[in-house]
PDB file of C-alpha atoms in Angstrom:
ATOM      1  CA  UNK A 461       7.636  -9.788  25.978  1.00 62.00           C
ATOM      2  CA  UNK A 462       8.477 -10.337  22.022  1.00 76.00           C
ATOM      3  CA  UNK A 463       8.513  -7.421  19.836  1.00 86.00           C
ATOM      4  CA  UNK A 464       7.865  -8.785  16.177  1.00 90.00           C
ATOM      5  CA  UNK A 465       8.433  -6.412  13.177  1.00 94.00           C
ATOM      6  CA  UNK A 466       6.051  -7.130  10.131  1.00 96.00           C
ATOM      7  CA  UNK A 467       9.207  -5.938   7.208  1.00 97.00           C
ATOM      8  CA  UNK A 468       8.374  -5.785   3.876  1.00 97.00           C
ATOM      9  CA  UNK A 469       4.708  -7.689   1.895  1.00 97.00           C
ATOM     10  CA  UNK A 470       5.088  -9.187  -1.299  1.00 97.00           C
ATOM     11  CA  UNK A 471       2.856 -10.008  -3.729  1.00 95.00           C
ATOM     12  CA  UNK A 472       3.689 -13.377  -5.847  1.00 94.00           C
ATOM     13  CA  UNK A 473       0.440 -13.621  -7.262  1.00 90.00           C
ATOM     14  CA  UNK A 474      -2.727 -11.608  -7.044  1.00 87.00           C
ATOM     15  CA  UNK A 475      -6.372 -12.555  -6.815  1.00 85.00           C
ATOM     16  CA  UNK A 476      -7.585 -10.134  -9.429  1.00 81.00           C
ATOM     17  CA  UNK A 477      -7.059  -9.505 -12.982  1.00 78.00           C
ATOM     18  CA  UNK A 478      -6.248  -6.350 -12.302  1.00 82.00           C
ATOM     19  CA  UNK A 479      -4.260  -5.117  -8.585  1.00 89.00           C
ATOM     20  CA  UNK A 480      -5.686  -6.167  -5.577  1.00 91.00           C
ATOM     21  CA  UNK A 481      -6.597  -3.854  -2.883  1.00 93.00           C
ATOM     22  CA  UNK A 482      -5.308  -5.050   0.360  1.00 95.00           C
ATOM     23  CA  UNK A 483      -5.272  -4.600   4.505  1.00 96.00           C
ATOM     24  CA  UNK A 484      -3.816  -6.300   7.085  1.00 97.00           C
ATOM     25  CA  UNK A 485      -5.750  -7.631   9.648  1.00 97.00           C
ATOM     26  CA  UNK A 486      -3.892  -8.487  13.383  1.00 96.00           C
ATOM     27  CA  UNK A 487      -6.688  -9.668  16.178  1.00 93.00           C
ATOM     28  CA  UNK A 488      -9.246  -8.527  14.628  1.00 93.00           C
ATOM     29  CA  UNK A 489      -7.963  -5.104  13.828  1.00 95.00           C
ATOM     30  CA  UNK A 490      -6.819  -3.645  10.353  1.00 96.00           C
ATOM     31  CA  UNK A 491      -3.184  -2.464  11.251  1.00 97.00           C
ATOM     32  CA  UNK A 492      -2.428  -1.521   7.877  1.00 96.00           C
ATOM     33  CA  UNK A 493      -2.186   0.663   5.532  1.00 96.00           C
ATOM     34  CA  UNK A 494      -2.801   2.772   8.573  1.00 92.00           C
ATOM     35  CA  UNK A 495      -4.310   6.082   6.247  1.00 91.00           C
ATOM     36  CA  UNK A 496      -6.793   5.130   3.694  1.00 92.00           C
ATOM     37  CA  UNK A 497      -8.762   1.434   2.982  1.00 94.00           C
ATOM     38  CA  UNK A 498      -5.710  -0.752   1.537  1.00 94.00           C
ATOM     39  CA  UNK A 499      -3.201  -0.590  -1.068  1.00 95.00           C
ATOM     40  CA  UNK A 500      -3.402  -1.390  -4.949  1.00 94.00           C
ATOM     41  CA  UNK A 501      -0.784  -4.799  -4.915  1.00 93.00           C
ATOM     42  CA  UNK A 502       0.419  -6.059  -8.286  1.00 91.00           C
ATOM     43  CA  UNK A 503       2.801  -8.614  -9.096  1.00 92.00           C
ATOM     44  CA  UNK A 504       6.012  -8.976  -8.551  1.00 91.00           C
ATOM     45  CA  UNK A 505       4.861  -5.407  -6.425  1.00 94.00           C
ATOM     46  CA  UNK A 506       6.824  -5.539  -2.931  1.00 96.00           C
ATOM     47  CA  UNK A 507       5.658  -2.789  -0.169  1.00 95.00           C
ATOM     48  CA  UNK A 508       7.555  -1.573   2.888  1.00 96.00           C
ATOM     49  CA  UNK A 509       6.071  -1.719   6.490  1.00 97.00           C
ATOM     50  CA  UNK A 510       7.013  -1.060  10.001  1.00 95.00           C
ATOM     51  CA  UNK A 511       3.930  -2.134  11.762  1.00 96.00           C
ATOM     52  CA  UNK A 512       5.387  -3.191  15.379  1.00 95.00           C
ATOM     53  CA  UNK A 513       3.606  -5.801  17.046  1.00 92.00           C
ATOM     54  CA  UNK A 514       4.292  -6.274  20.961  1.00 88.00           C
ATOM     55  CA  UNK A 515       3.804 -10.619  21.769  1.00 83.00           C
ATOM     56  CA  UNK A 516       2.970 -11.514  25.637  1.00 78.00           C
ATOM     57  CA  UNK A 517       3.168 -14.423  25.218  1.00 75.00           C
ATOM     58  CA  UNK A 518       6.276 -15.387  23.217  1.00 68.00           C
ATOM     59  CA  UNK A 519       5.351 -19.434  22.926  1.00 73.00           C
ATOM     60  CA  UNK A 520       2.466 -18.185  21.310  1.00 78.00           C
ATOM     61  CA  UNK A 521       2.321 -18.305  17.573  1.00 84.00           C
ATOM     62  CA  UNK A 522       0.286 -15.015  16.228  1.00 90.00           C
ATOM     63  CA  UNK A 523      -1.193 -15.062  12.588  1.00 94.00           C
ATOM     64  CA  UNK A 524      -1.850 -12.142  10.839  1.00 96.00           C
ATOM     65  CA  UNK A 525      -4.897 -11.337   8.118  1.00 96.00           C
ATOM     66  CA  UNK A 526      -4.426 -10.775   4.465  1.00 94.00           C
ATOM     67  CA  UNK A 527      -7.976  -9.138   3.016  1.00 93.00           C
ATOM     68  CA  UNK A 528      -8.491  -7.762  -0.357  1.00 91.00           C
ATOM     69  CA  UNK A 529     -11.298  -4.451  -0.053  1.00 93.00           C
ATOM     70  CA  UNK A 530     -14.095  -3.940  -1.803  1.00 86.00           C
ATOM     71  CA  UNK A 531     -16.720  -1.952  -2.191  1.00 83.00           C
ATOM     72  CA  UNK A 532     -20.223  -3.432  -4.054  1.00 82.00           C
ATOM     73  CA  UNK A 533     -19.959  -6.532  -2.033  1.00 83.00           C
ATOM     74  CA  UNK A 534     -18.384  -7.762   1.967  1.00 84.00           C
ATOM     75  CA  UNK A 535     -14.540  -7.644   2.203  1.00 86.00           C
ATOM     76  CA  UNK A 536     -12.726 -11.075   0.831  1.00 88.00           C
ATOM     77  CA  UNK A 537     -10.436 -12.298   3.331  1.00 90.00           C
ATOM     78  CA  UNK A 538      -7.877 -13.774   1.178  1.00 92.00           C
ATOM     79  CA  UNK A 539      -5.254 -16.035   4.377  1.00 93.00           C
ATOM     80  CA  UNK A 540      -3.515 -15.559   6.753  1.00 94.00           C
ATOM     81  CA  UNK A 541      -0.097 -15.254   7.483  1.00 95.00           C
ATOM     82  CA  UNK A 542       0.996 -18.332  10.592  1.00 91.00           C
ATOM     83  CA  UNK A 543       4.328 -16.617  12.478  1.00 87.00           C
ATOM     84  CA  UNK A 544       5.415 -19.210  14.980  1.00 76.00           C
ATOM     85  CA  UNK A 545       7.500 -18.111  17.449  1.00 75.00           C
ATOM     86  CA  UNK A 546       8.676 -19.715  20.627  1.00 68.00           C
ATOM     87  CA  UNK A 547      12.437 -20.333  19.121  1.00 60.00           C
ATOM     88  CA  UNK A 548      14.107 -17.971  21.193  1.00 60.00           C
ATOM     89  CA  UNK A 549      16.264 -16.896  18.356  1.00 71.00           C
ATOM     90  CA  UNK A 550      15.703 -13.557  16.605  1.00 79.00           C
ATOM     91  CA  UNK A 551      15.893 -12.091  13.496  1.00 84.00           C
ATOM     92  CA  UNK A 552      14.340 -12.183   9.864  1.00 89.00           C
ATOM     93  CA  UNK A 553      11.841 -14.678   8.775  1.00 90.00           C
ATOM     94  CA  UNK A 554       9.137 -14.830   5.836  1.00 92.00           C
ATOM     95  CA  UNK A 555       5.961 -16.683   5.463  1.00 92.00           C
ATOM     96  CA  UNK A 556       4.309 -17.330   2.617  1.00 93.00           C
ATOM     97  CA  UNK A 557       0.114 -17.557   2.987  1.00 93.00           C
ATOM     98  CA  UNK A 558      -2.228 -19.568   3.927  1.00 89.00           C
ATOM     99  CA  UNK A 559      -5.154 -18.831   1.211  1.00 81.00           C
ATOM    100  CA  UNK A 560      -9.075 -19.310   2.819  1.00 75.00           C
ATOM    101  CA  UNK A 561     -10.533 -21.309   0.005  1.00 66.00           C
ATOM    102  CA  UNK A 562      -8.984 -23.167  -2.990  1.00 67.00           C
ATOM    103  CA  UNK A 563      -9.177 -22.378  -5.886  1.00 67.00           C
ATOM    104  CA  UNK A 564      -7.314 -18.652  -5.318  1.00 76.00           C
ATOM    105  CA  UNK A 565      -4.954 -17.520  -7.183  1.00 81.00           C
ATOM    106  CA  UNK A 566      -3.708 -15.311  -4.844  1.00 89.00           C
ATOM    107  CA  UNK A 567       0.098 -16.049  -3.350  1.00 93.00           C
ATOM    108  CA  UNK A 568       1.406 -13.510  -0.337  1.00 95.00           C
ATOM    109  CA  UNK A 569       5.195 -13.467   1.537  1.00 96.00           C
ATOM    110  CA  UNK A 570       5.694 -11.047   4.431  1.00 97.00           C
ATOM    111  CA  UNK A 571       8.969 -10.448   6.166  1.00 97.00           C
ATOM    112  CA  UNK A 572       8.663 -10.071   9.784  1.00 94.00           C
ATOM    113  CA  UNK A 573      11.318  -9.822  12.549  1.00 91.00           C
ATOM    114  CA  UNK A 574      11.834 -10.764  16.294  1.00 86.00           C
ATOM    115  CA  UNK A 575      12.974  -8.799  18.415  1.00 83.00           C
ATOM    116  CA  UNK A 576      13.549  -9.106  22.437  1.00 72.00           C
TER     117      UNK A 576
END
């Protein structure tokens, strides 16, 4: 069994005119932030994370979803961070977000580590 540790979320360009109200999901469950509905993030901001995910199959890739919280309508699914496992390598990595919809300006990077 491998362990993935999400270490940082960096906003390169936000999706909205003001800051994005973001949260992360894995396997359909919200995993961050632990308290509150979301964290406000703006261009060039970075949040330190310490989220551990146990991976039963170290050769299977996993995806973390980035969502933007909305009070008046459904939350917006911004995109996914796909983590390519199976490299048999411990260490630190980063993954750029793959956009859900074309035309979105959102750009985020997720930093993570593989720990055996």
